[in-house]
Coordinates of C-alpha atoms in Angstrom, one line a residue:
Chain A
M4 CA 33.7 97.3 -111.9
K5 CA 34.3 98.2 -108.3
I6 CA 33.5 101.7 -106.9
M7 CA 34.7 103.4 -103.9
T8 CA 32.8 106.4 -102.4
A9 CA 33.7 108.4 -99.2
I10 CA 31.2 110.2 -97.0
K11 CA 31.8 112.9 -94.5
R12 CA 29.7 113.6 -91.3
V13 CA 29.0 117.4 -91.2
P14 CA 26.4 119.7 -89.4
D15 CA 23.0 119.6 -91.1
Y16 CA 22.8 121.9 -94.2
N17 CA 19.9 123.8 -92.7
L18 CA 21.9 125.0 -89.6
R19 CA 23.6 128.3 -89.1
V20 CA 26.6 127.5 -86.9
R21 CA 28.2 130.1 -84.8
P22 CA 31.8 130.5 -83.2
L23 CA 32.2 129.6 -79.5
P24 CA 32.4 132.6 -77.2
D25 CA 36.4 132.2 -77.1
Q26 CA 36.3 132.8 -80.9
L27 CA 38.8 129.9 -81.4
Q28 CA 36.5 127.2 -82.6
V29 CA 33.1 126.7 -84.2
D30 CA 30.4 125.7 -81.7
L31 CA 29.3 122.2 -82.7
R32 CA 27.8 121.2 -79.3
N33 CA 24.4 119.7 -79.6
V34 CA 24.4 120.3 -83.4
K35 CA 22.4 117.9 -85.7
M36 CA 24.9 116.0 -87.9
S37 CA 24.1 114.5 -91.2
I38 CA 25.8 113.0 -94.3
N39 CA 27.4 115.7 -96.3
P40 CA 24.9 116.4 -99.1
F41 CA 27.5 116.1 -102.0
C42 CA 28.7 112.8 -100.5
E43 CA 25.2 111.6 -100.5
I44 CA 25.0 112.4 -104.2
A45 CA 28.2 110.6 -104.7
V46 CA 26.9 107.4 -103.0
E47 CA 23.6 107.6 -105.0
E48 CA 25.4 107.8 -108.3
A49 CA 27.7 104.9 -107.4
V50 CA 24.6 102.7 -106.5
R51 CA 22.9 103.8 -109.7
I52 CA 25.9 102.7 -111.8
K53 CA 25.7 99.3 -109.9
E54 CA 21.9 99.1 -110.6
R55 CA 22.6 99.8 -114.3
G56 CA 24.7 96.6 -114.4
I57 CA 28.0 98.5 -114.9
A58 CA 29.4 98.2 -111.4
S59 CA 29.4 95.0 -109.2
E60 CA 30.5 96.3 -105.8
V61 CA 30.2 99.8 -104.1
I62 CA 32.2 100.5 -101.0
A63 CA 31.5 103.5 -98.6
V64 CA 34.4 104.8 -96.6
S65 CA 34.2 107.4 -93.7
I66 CA 37.0 108.8 -91.4
G67 CA 36.5 110.1 -88.0
E68 CA 35.1 109.4 -84.7
D69 CA 32.8 106.4 -83.9
A70 CA 29.7 108.5 -84.8
C71 CA 30.7 108.5 -88.5
K72 CA 29.4 104.9 -88.6
E73 CA 25.9 106.4 -88.7
Q74 CA 26.7 108.0 -92.0
I75 CA 28.2 104.9 -93.4
R76 CA 24.9 103.1 -92.3
V77 CA 23.1 105.8 -94.4
A78 CA 25.3 105.0 -97.4
L79 CA 24.6 101.2 -96.9
A80 CA 20.8 102.0 -96.8
I81 CA 21.2 103.9 -100.1
G82 CA 22.6 100.8 -101.5
A83 CA 26.4 100.5 -101.0
D84 CA 27.6 97.0 -100.3
R85 CA 30.1 97.3 -97.5
G86 CA 31.5 100.2 -95.2
I87 CA 35.0 100.9 -94.2
F88 CA 35.3 102.9 -91.1
V89 CA 38.7 104.5 -90.5
K90 CA 38.7 105.4 -86.9
T91 CA 40.5 108.5 -85.6
N92 CA 39.8 111.3 -83.1
A93 CA 42.6 113.6 -84.9
E94 CA 41.6 116.5 -87.0
I95 CA 41.7 115.3 -90.7
Q96 CA 42.2 118.1 -93.2
P97 CA 41.7 117.5 -97.0
L98 CA 45.3 116.6 -97.8
A99 CA 45.2 113.9 -95.0
S100 CA 41.7 112.7 -96.1
A101 CA 43.2 112.2 -99.6
K102 CA 46.2 110.3 -98.3
I103 CA 43.9 107.9 -96.3
L104 CA 41.7 107.4 -99.3
Y105 CA 44.8 106.8 -101.4
A106 CA 46.0 104.1 -98.9
L107 CA 42.5 102.4 -99.1
Y108 CA 42.6 102.8 -103.0
R109 CA 45.8 100.9 -103.0
Q110 CA 44.2 98.2 -100.8
E111 CA 40.9 97.9 -102.6
Q112 CA 42.0 98.8 -106.2
P113 CA 38.6 100.1 -107.2
D114 CA 38.1 101.1 -110.9
L115 CA 36.3 104.4 -110.0
V116 CA 36.2 106.6 -106.9
I117 CA 33.4 108.9 -106.5
L118 CA 33.5 111.7 -103.9
G119 CA 31.4 114.8 -103.3
K120 CA 32.9 118.0 -104.8
Q121 CA 33.0 119.7 -101.3
S122 CA 32.0 119.3 -97.8
I123 CA 29.6 122.1 -96.5
D124 CA 31.6 122.6 -93.3
G125 CA 35.0 123.2 -94.5
D126 CA 33.9 124.3 -98.0
N127 CA 37.3 123.4 -99.3
N128 CA 36.7 121.4 -102.5
Q129 CA 40.0 119.7 -102.5
T130 CA 40.0 116.1 -101.6
G131 CA 38.9 114.5 -104.8
Q132 CA 41.5 116.4 -106.9
M133 CA 44.3 115.7 -104.2
L134 CA 43.4 112.0 -104.3
A135 CA 43.6 112.0 -108.0
G136 CA 47.0 113.9 -107.9
L137 CA 48.5 111.4 -105.3
A138 CA 47.2 108.3 -107.2
G139 CA 48.1 109.8 -110.6
L140 CA 44.6 109.3 -111.8
P141 CA 42.6 111.4 -114.2
Q142 CA 39.9 113.6 -112.4
G143 CA 36.3 114.6 -113.5
T144 CA 35.4 117.3 -110.9
F145 CA 32.0 118.9 -110.5
A146 CA 30.2 116.3 -112.4
S147 CA 26.7 116.7 -113.5
A148 CA 26.6 113.6 -115.7
V149 CA 28.5 110.4 -116.0
T150 CA 28.5 107.7 -118.7
F151 CA 30.6 104.7 -119.5
A152 CA 31.7 103.1 -122.7
E153 CA 34.7 100.9 -123.7
G154 CA 36.7 101.2 -120.5
A155 CA 36.4 105.1 -120.4
V156 CA 34.2 107.4 -118.6
T157 CA 32.6 110.5 -120.0
V158 CA 32.0 113.3 -117.4
T159 CA 29.9 116.4 -117.9
R160 CA 31.4 119.1 -115.7
E161 CA 29.7 122.1 -114.2
V162 CA 32.3 124.9 -115.0
D163 CA 32.2 128.6 -114.9
V164 CA 31.7 129.1 -118.5
G165 CA 29.0 126.3 -119.0
L166 CA 28.9 122.6 -119.3
E167 CA 32.3 120.8 -120.2
T168 CA 32.5 117.3 -121.4
I169 CA 35.6 115.3 -120.9
K170 CA 36.6 111.7 -121.4
L171 CA 38.8 109.8 -118.9
T172 CA 40.5 106.5 -118.8
L173 CA 39.6 104.1 -115.9
P174 CA 40.4 104.1 -113.1
A175 CA 39.4 107.7 -112.4
V176 CA 38.3 110.1 -109.6
I177 CA 35.0 111.8 -110.0
T178 CA 33.6 114.4 -107.7
A179 CA 29.8 115.0 -107.7
D180 CA 28.0 118.4 -108.1
L181 CA 24.4 119.1 -107.1
R182 CA 22.7 118.3 -110.3
L183 CA 24.4 114.8 -110.7
N184 CA 21.2 113.1 -109.2
T185 CA 18.7 113.5 -106.5
P186 CA 19.3 110.9 -103.8
R187 CA 16.5 108.5 -103.0
Y188 CA 14.4 108.5 -99.8
L189 CA 15.5 105.9 -97.5
T190 CA 13.0 103.1 -96.9
L191 CA 12.6 101.2 -93.6
P192 CA 13.5 97.8 -95.1
N193 CA 16.6 99.4 -96.7
I194 CA 17.6 100.9 -93.4
M195 CA 17.0 97.4 -91.8
R196 CA 19.0 95.7 -94.6
A197 CA 21.9 98.1 -94.0
R198 CA 22.3 97.0 -90.5
K199 CA 23.3 93.6 -91.6
K200 CA 25.9 94.8 -94.1
E201 CA 29.6 94.3 -93.4
M202 CA 31.4 97.3 -91.9
T203 CA 35.1 97.0 -91.3
T204 CA 36.8 99.3 -88.9
I205 CA 40.4 100.3 -89.5
A206 CA 42.6 102.0 -87.0
L207 CA 44.2 105.0 -88.7
D208 CA 47.6 104.1 -87.4
S209 CA 47.5 100.9 -89.4
L210 CA 47.4 102.8 -92.6
N211 CA 50.7 104.6 -92.0
V212 CA 49.7 107.9 -93.3
D213 CA 50.9 111.3 -92.2
V214 CA 47.9 113.3 -91.2
T215 CA 49.5 116.1 -89.3
P216 CA 47.4 119.2 -90.1
K217 CA 49.3 121.8 -92.1
I218 CA 46.7 124.5 -91.6
E219 CA 46.2 126.0 -88.2
L220 CA 42.9 127.7 -87.1
L221 CA 43.8 130.9 -85.5
G222 CA 40.3 132.1 -84.9
V223 CA 36.7 132.2 -86.0
A224 CA 34.2 135.0 -86.2
S225 CA 30.7 135.7 -87.5
P226 CA 30.6 137.9 -90.6
T227 CA 29.7 141.4 -90.1
Q228 CA 25.9 141.9 -89.9
R229 CA 24.0 144.2 -92.2
Q230 CA 21.7 147.0 -91.1
P231 CA 18.1 145.8 -91.0
C232 CA 16.3 145.8 -94.2
T233 CA 14.4 148.9 -95.2
F234 CA 11.1 148.0 -96.8
V235 CA 9.7 150.0 -99.5
N236 CA 6.0 150.1 -100.6
D237 CA 6.4 150.1 -104.4
A238 CA 8.7 150.4 -107.5
V239 CA 8.6 154.1 -107.3
E240 CA 9.8 154.2 -103.8
L241 CA 12.5 151.5 -104.7
V242 CA 13.8 153.6 -107.6
D243 CA 14.0 156.8 -105.4
K244 CA 16.0 154.9 -102.7
L245 CA 18.3 153.4 -105.1
T246 CA 18.9 156.7 -106.8
N247 CA 19.0 159.1 -103.9
E248 CA 19.9 157.2 -100.8
A249 CA 22.0 154.3 -101.9
R250 CA 23.3 156.1 -105.0
V251 CA 23.6 152.9 -107.0
L252 CA 21.3 153.7 -109.9
Chain B
M266 CA 59.4 135.8 -101.9
A267 CA 58.0 135.0 -105.2
T268 CA 54.4 134.1 -106.4
L269 CA 53.5 132.1 -109.4
I270 CA 49.9 132.9 -110.6
I271 CA 48.2 130.1 -112.7
A272 CA 46.0 132.2 -114.9
D273 CA 42.6 131.1 -116.0
C274 CA 42.9 131.0 -119.7
E275 CA 39.6 129.4 -120.5
N276 CA 38.1 130.3 -123.9
N277 CA 41.7 131.1 -125.0
Q278 CA 41.7 134.5 -123.3
L279 CA 42.9 135.8 -120.0
A280 CA 40.1 135.7 -117.4
P281 CA 38.9 139.2 -116.4
T282 CA 39.5 138.1 -112.8
T283 CA 43.3 137.7 -113.3
G284 CA 43.8 141.3 -112.1
S285 CA 42.2 140.4 -108.6
V286 CA 44.7 137.4 -108.3
I287 CA 47.4 139.9 -109.1
S288 CA 46.1 142.3 -106.4
A289 CA 46.2 139.4 -103.8
A290 CA 49.7 138.5 -104.9
Q291 CA 50.8 142.2 -104.4
E292 CA 49.4 142.1 -100.9
I293 CA 51.6 139.2 -100.2
G294 CA 54.7 140.9 -101.6
G295 CA 57.7 139.8 -103.7
D296 CA 58.0 139.0 -107.3
I297 CA 55.0 137.9 -109.4
D298 CA 55.1 135.6 -112.4
L299 CA 52.3 134.4 -114.5
F300 CA 51.7 130.9 -115.9
V301 CA 49.5 131.0 -119.1
S302 CA 48.4 128.1 -121.3
G303 CA 46.5 127.6 -124.5
H304 CA 46.7 126.5 -128.1
D305 CA 47.4 129.9 -129.6
T306 CA 48.6 132.1 -126.9
N307 CA 49.7 135.2 -128.6
D308 CA 46.8 137.3 -127.4
I309 CA 47.0 135.9 -123.8
V310 CA 50.8 136.4 -123.7
S311 CA 50.7 140.1 -124.9
N312 CA 47.9 140.8 -122.4
A313 CA 49.8 139.1 -119.5
Q314 CA 53.0 141.0 -120.3
S315 CA 51.2 144.3 -120.3
I316 CA 49.9 143.9 -116.8
A317 CA 52.0 146.2 -114.4
G318 CA 53.9 144.3 -111.7
V319 CA 54.3 141.0 -113.7
R320 CA 58.0 140.0 -113.9
K321 CA 57.8 136.9 -116.1
V322 CA 55.3 135.0 -118.1
W323 CA 55.6 131.2 -118.5
V324 CA 54.0 130.0 -121.6
A325 CA 52.6 126.5 -122.2
E326 CA 51.5 126.5 -125.8
G327 CA 50.2 123.6 -127.9
E328 CA 47.1 121.7 -128.9
E329 CA 47.1 119.7 -125.6
Y330 CA 46.6 123.0 -123.7
A331 CA 43.7 124.4 -125.7
H332 CA 41.5 123.4 -122.8
P333 CA 42.8 123.4 -119.3
L334 CA 43.0 119.8 -118.3
A335 CA 44.4 119.3 -114.8
E336 CA 46.2 116.2 -116.1
S337 CA 48.1 118.2 -118.6
L338 CA 49.0 121.3 -116.6
T339 CA 50.0 119.7 -113.3
P340 CA 53.4 118.4 -114.4
L341 CA 54.3 121.9 -115.8
V342 CA 53.4 123.7 -112.6
V343 CA 55.0 121.1 -110.4
N344 CA 58.3 121.6 -112.2
L345 CA 58.1 125.2 -111.6
A346 CA 57.0 125.1 -108.0
P347 CA 60.3 125.0 -106.3
Q348 CA 61.2 128.5 -107.5
Y349 CA 58.1 130.0 -105.6
T350 CA 56.9 130.6 -102.0
H351 CA 53.3 131.0 -103.3
I352 CA 51.2 129.5 -106.0
L353 CA 47.9 131.3 -106.5
A354 CA 44.9 130.9 -108.9
S355 CA 41.4 132.3 -108.8
A356 CA 38.8 130.2 -106.9
S357 CA 37.0 129.7 -110.1
T358 CA 36.2 126.2 -111.4
F359 CA 39.5 126.5 -113.2
G360 CA 41.6 127.0 -110.1
K361 CA 39.6 124.8 -107.7
N362 CA 40.0 122.0 -110.2
L363 CA 43.7 122.4 -110.7
L364 CA 45.4 123.6 -107.6
P365 CA 44.6 120.9 -105.1
R366 CA 46.0 118.3 -107.6
I367 CA 49.2 120.3 -107.9
A368 CA 49.4 120.7 -104.1
A369 CA 48.8 117.1 -103.4
V370 CA 51.7 116.1 -105.8
L371 CA 53.8 118.5 -103.9
D372 CA 52.6 117.4 -100.6
M373 CA 51.4 120.9 -99.7
A374 CA 48.1 122.0 -98.2
V375 CA 45.7 124.4 -100.0
V376 CA 43.8 127.4 -98.6
S377 CA 40.7 127.6 -100.6
D378 CA 38.7 131.0 -101.4
V379 CA 41.1 133.3 -99.6
C380 CA 39.3 136.6 -99.0
K381 CA 41.9 138.6 -97.2
I382 CA 45.7 138.3 -96.8
I383 CA 46.7 139.1 -93.1
A384 CA 50.3 138.0 -93.6
P385 CA 52.3 136.1 -96.2
H386 CA 51.0 132.9 -94.6
V387 CA 47.9 134.0 -92.7
Y388 CA 44.6 134.3 -94.4
E389 CA 40.9 134.9 -93.9
R390 CA 38.4 132.7 -95.6
Y391 CA 34.7 131.9 -95.3
C392 CA 33.4 128.4 -94.3
Y393 CA 30.1 126.7 -93.2
A394 CA 28.3 128.5 -96.3
G395 CA 29.6 131.9 -95.3
N396 CA 28.5 131.6 -91.6
I397 CA 32.0 131.5 -90.3
L398 CA 34.9 133.7 -91.2
A399 CA 38.1 131.8 -90.3
T400 CA 41.6 133.0 -89.9
V401 CA 44.1 130.4 -90.7
K402 CA 47.8 130.0 -90.8
N403 CA 49.2 127.6 -93.5
H404 CA 52.5 125.9 -92.4
S405 CA 53.2 124.5 -95.8
A406 CA 56.7 125.3 -97.3
I407 CA 54.9 126.4 -100.5
Q408 CA 51.6 128.3 -100.0
V409 CA 49.0 127.2 -102.5
L410 CA 46.0 129.5 -102.5
T411 CA 42.9 129.9 -104.4
I412 CA 41.7 133.5 -104.3
R413 CA 38.0 134.8 -103.9
T414 CA 38.4 137.3 -106.7
T415 CA 35.5 139.5 -105.6
A416 CA 37.4 140.4 -102.4
F417 CA 40.3 141.9 -104.3
S418 CA 40.5 144.8 -106.9
H419 CA 40.4 143.6 -110.3
A420 CA 41.6 146.9 -111.9
E421 CA 44.7 145.8 -113.7
K422 CA 47.3 148.6 -114.1
K423 CA 48.8 148.6 -117.8
A424 CA 52.5 148.9 -118.4
P425 CA 54.6 148.6 -121.5
S426 CA 55.5 145.0 -122.3
S427 CA 58.2 144.8 -119.8
A428 CA 57.8 141.1 -118.5
S429 CA 59.9 138.5 -120.1
T430 CA 58.4 135.2 -121.5
E431 CA 59.7 131.8 -121.5
S432 CA 58.1 128.6 -123.0
I433 CA 57.7 125.5 -121.1
S434 CA 56.7 121.9 -122.1
S435 CA 56.6 118.6 -120.6
D436 CA 57.9 115.2 -121.4
S437 CA 54.9 113.5 -120.0
I438 CA 52.1 113.1 -122.3
N439 CA 48.6 113.2 -121.0
E440 CA 46.7 110.0 -122.2
Q441 CA 44.3 109.9 -119.2
S442 CA 41.9 112.8 -120.1
R443 CA 40.5 114.2 -123.3
F444 CA 38.3 117.4 -123.9
M445 CA 35.2 116.4 -125.8
G446 CA 33.3 119.7 -126.0
I447 CA 31.8 122.6 -124.1
E448 CA 28.2 124.0 -124.1
T449 CA 28.3 127.6 -123.2
H450 CA 25.6 130.1 -122.9
Q451 CA 26.3 132.9 -125.3
S452 CA 25.3 136.2 -123.7
D453 CA 26.1 139.9 -124.4
R454 CA 25.7 140.6 -120.7
P455 CA 28.8 141.5 -118.5
D456 CA 30.6 138.9 -116.8
L457 CA 28.8 137.7 -113.6
T458 CA 32.0 137.7 -111.4
I459 CA 33.1 141.3 -112.3
A460 CA 29.7 143.0 -113.2
N461 CA 28.8 146.2 -111.2
T462 CA 25.1 145.2 -111.2
V463 CA 23.7 141.7 -110.9
I464 CA 20.1 140.8 -111.4
A465 CA 19.2 137.3 -110.0
G466 CA 16.1 135.3 -110.4
G467 CA 14.7 132.4 -108.3
R468 CA 12.0 129.9 -108.3
G469 CA 9.5 132.6 -107.9
L470 CA 9.9 133.3 -111.7
G471 CA 7.8 130.1 -112.2
S472 CA 9.2 129.3 -115.7
K473 CA 12.0 129.6 -118.2
E474 CA 9.8 131.9 -120.3
N475 CA 9.2 134.2 -117.3
F476 CA 12.9 134.5 -116.7
S477 CA 13.1 136.7 -119.7
I478 CA 11.8 139.6 -117.5
I479 CA 15.1 139.2 -115.7
E480 CA 16.9 139.6 -118.9
T481 CA 15.0 142.7 -119.8
L482 CA 15.8 144.3 -116.4
A483 CA 19.4 143.3 -116.7
H484 CA 19.5 144.8 -120.1
K485 CA 18.1 148.1 -118.8
L486 CA 20.8 148.3 -116.1
N487 CA 23.7 146.8 -118.1
A488 CA 23.7 144.1 -115.4
A489 CA 24.8 140.5 -115.4
I490 CA 22.2 137.7 -114.8
G491 CA 22.4 135.3 -111.9
A492 CA 20.1 132.6 -110.6
S493 CA 19.5 130.5 -107.5
R494 CA 20.1 127.0 -107.3
A495 CA 16.3 126.3 -107.3
A496 CA 16.0 128.3 -110.6
V497 CA 18.8 126.3 -112.3
D498 CA 17.6 122.9 -110.9
A499 CA 14.2 123.7 -112.4
G500 CA 15.8 124.6 -115.7
Y501 CA 14.9 128.3 -115.7
A502 CA 18.6 129.3 -116.0
P503 CA 21.8 127.6 -117.1
N504 CA 24.3 126.3 -114.4
D505 CA 26.9 129.0 -115.1
W506 CA 24.4 131.6 -113.6
Q507 CA 24.2 130.0 -110.4
V508 CA 25.2 132.2 -107.4
G509 CA 26.0 130.7 -104.1
Q510 CA 28.0 128.5 -101.8
T511 CA 28.9 126.0 -104.6
G512 CA 28.2 128.3 -107.5
K513 CA 29.7 131.6 -108.4
V514 CA 30.5 134.3 -105.7
V515 CA 29.6 137.8 -106.7
A516 CA 30.0 141.1 -104.9
P517 CA 28.6 143.9 -107.3
K518 CA 27.6 147.3 -106.3
L519 CA 24.0 146.4 -106.7
Y520 CA 22.4 143.0 -106.4
I521 CA 18.7 142.6 -107.0
A522 CA 17.3 139.2 -105.8
I523 CA 14.0 138.6 -107.5
G524 CA 11.7 135.7 -106.4
I525 CA 14.5 134.2 -104.4
S526 CA 13.8 132.9 -100.9
G527 CA 17.3 133.4 -99.8
A528 CA 18.6 130.1 -98.3
I529 CA 22.0 130.6 -96.7
Q530 CA 23.6 128.6 -99.6
H531 CA 22.5 131.4 -101.8
T532 CA 23.3 134.3 -99.6
A533 CA 26.8 132.9 -99.1
G534 CA 27.5 133.7 -102.8
M535 CA 26.3 137.3 -102.7
K536 CA 26.3 138.7 -99.1
D537 CA 29.3 140.9 -99.7
S538 CA 27.5 142.8 -102.4
Q539 CA 27.5 146.7 -101.6
V540 CA 23.6 147.1 -101.9
I541 CA 21.2 144.3 -101.8
V542 CA 17.7 144.6 -103.1
A543 CA 15.1 141.8 -102.5
I544 CA 11.8 141.6 -104.2
N545 CA 9.6 138.7 -103.0
K546 CA 5.9 138.2 -102.4
D547 CA 6.6 136.3 -99.0
A548 CA 7.3 138.8 -96.3
D549 CA 8.9 136.1 -94.2
A550 CA 11.4 135.1 -96.8
P551 CA 14.9 134.8 -95.3
I552 CA 16.2 136.9 -98.3
F553 CA 15.0 140.1 -96.6
Q554 CA 17.5 139.4 -93.7
A555 CA 20.3 139.7 -96.1
A556 CA 18.9 142.7 -98.1
D557 CA 19.2 146.5 -97.6
Y558 CA 16.1 147.2 -99.4
G559 CA 13.0 145.0 -99.6
L560 CA 9.9 145.1 -101.5
V561 CA 7.1 142.6 -100.7
A562 CA 5.0 142.3 -103.8
D563 CA 4.2 140.2 -106.7
L564 CA 7.2 140.4 -109.0
F565 CA 5.0 140.2 -112.1
K566 CA 3.2 143.4 -111.1
V567 CA 6.4 145.3 -109.9
L568 CA 8.9 144.5 -112.5
P569 CA 7.3 145.9 -115.5
Q570 CA 6.7 149.2 -113.5
F571 CA 10.3 149.1 -112.3
I572 CA 11.6 148.6 -115.8
E573 CA 9.4 151.5 -117.0
L574 CA 10.7 153.8 -114.3
L575 CA 14.3 153.0 -115.3
A576 CA 13.6 153.7 -118.9
A577 CA 12.0 157.0 -118.1
R578 CA 15.0 158.4 -116.2

């Protein structure tokens, strides 16, 4: 079995980003960038499936500027076999990402695509479902467990009412939720090994995909700030404040 | 203008957040139709028909719709789509799973988690874990949106069953995906996404057994129970209690965070609550930056007293 994963380069999850003074864009100058945590989980899962002897190859794809190669190297250090870097300076929105991944899907013919369920910058949670729609594949979104048997994959999904289990025919698209696994720490030997792995660069134009953004960003703002916290000394004072001041009890 | 709302009919009932999606559609303006699906849809349909403002209810009934599989529902909605300017669903796991698939087949973009309608194609939404409020204009011919239901009133106005109904089916049979089962956490507590009060517990509780004190407090206040990611990861609470960037978004009148440190990924899911209370023994915990009232104390000492005071009222 061949698995394709994709990774996005995003601001580190610990950062609080802010709008630029013109309030038109987010300030990403000198911001520490990392692999999107959900994408990291997706790559980890693909590698574990390979380590269980179910998959024979794991491909890691990233789309964007040259710096995205750093995140592909992280995926290769986790254990992906080769990287595909789709080079573009254009803004790539979820539908465009899905179209690019669909083009690569047709080239590579993987049996399984594992993506993160959302990126922590756009918070869209769309690309996996869109890829499944374009390719006409079944989808197992928000996965917290994945098992294989007889040409099918069983996916446990974290849904609003609990844990849902569905069975999908292969090929299929899976999107990873937080509890699918805990990604391994990268060891120095694996980081060194990753440097020697194959990484192909593809110019976006060569894929013949329409990536025109359909969503225009008109402006960005910081959310309204709350008044500073009022500290109380004990439960008696808390009940008093909630009853007589906030009037919520 | 006409809006099609894909109603979340999980558990064979109309989700309580449907009213919020209808409120959003009313702000957009124009006719509002509802799409419902299920195995036995009688109750769902009569509920849907009785909501004021609904023109028509499309009904997909059959065993294959007993559980909302995206592969089964997508062809039905894609067939209806050309009649509409807007397609809406709640930003629940149901809507987030289904709408992007439908939109991709239609070659339309999706605006996720809309929290304000500025104009029929201009919206506000949060991104970057709630740190950025973005205003976006969607240039797609059909506007596909998931709605952050806490940002819109869920009060449904009832009307005599005036909406018409029409059955729909599809020639294509879904052989790709099959529902195998669901593990739900039975609870007599109010629904987390619409509750007036939410009591949420974090890693500070220390164990699954200790989490019962949250349940006792929730019972006293007729509150829903939430949890931080750390508490769910540690197995103290089920996944469907998780509040945050990637879990549920809540905005109750009163949110009490107990033993929760308050990472931005958590506050993204509760910061629009009207009044936020934090109880934590660490005075430097970031949760106090999100809170209106803070109590720096050992929760195991404070909570029994708090519960006692509430009982004495």
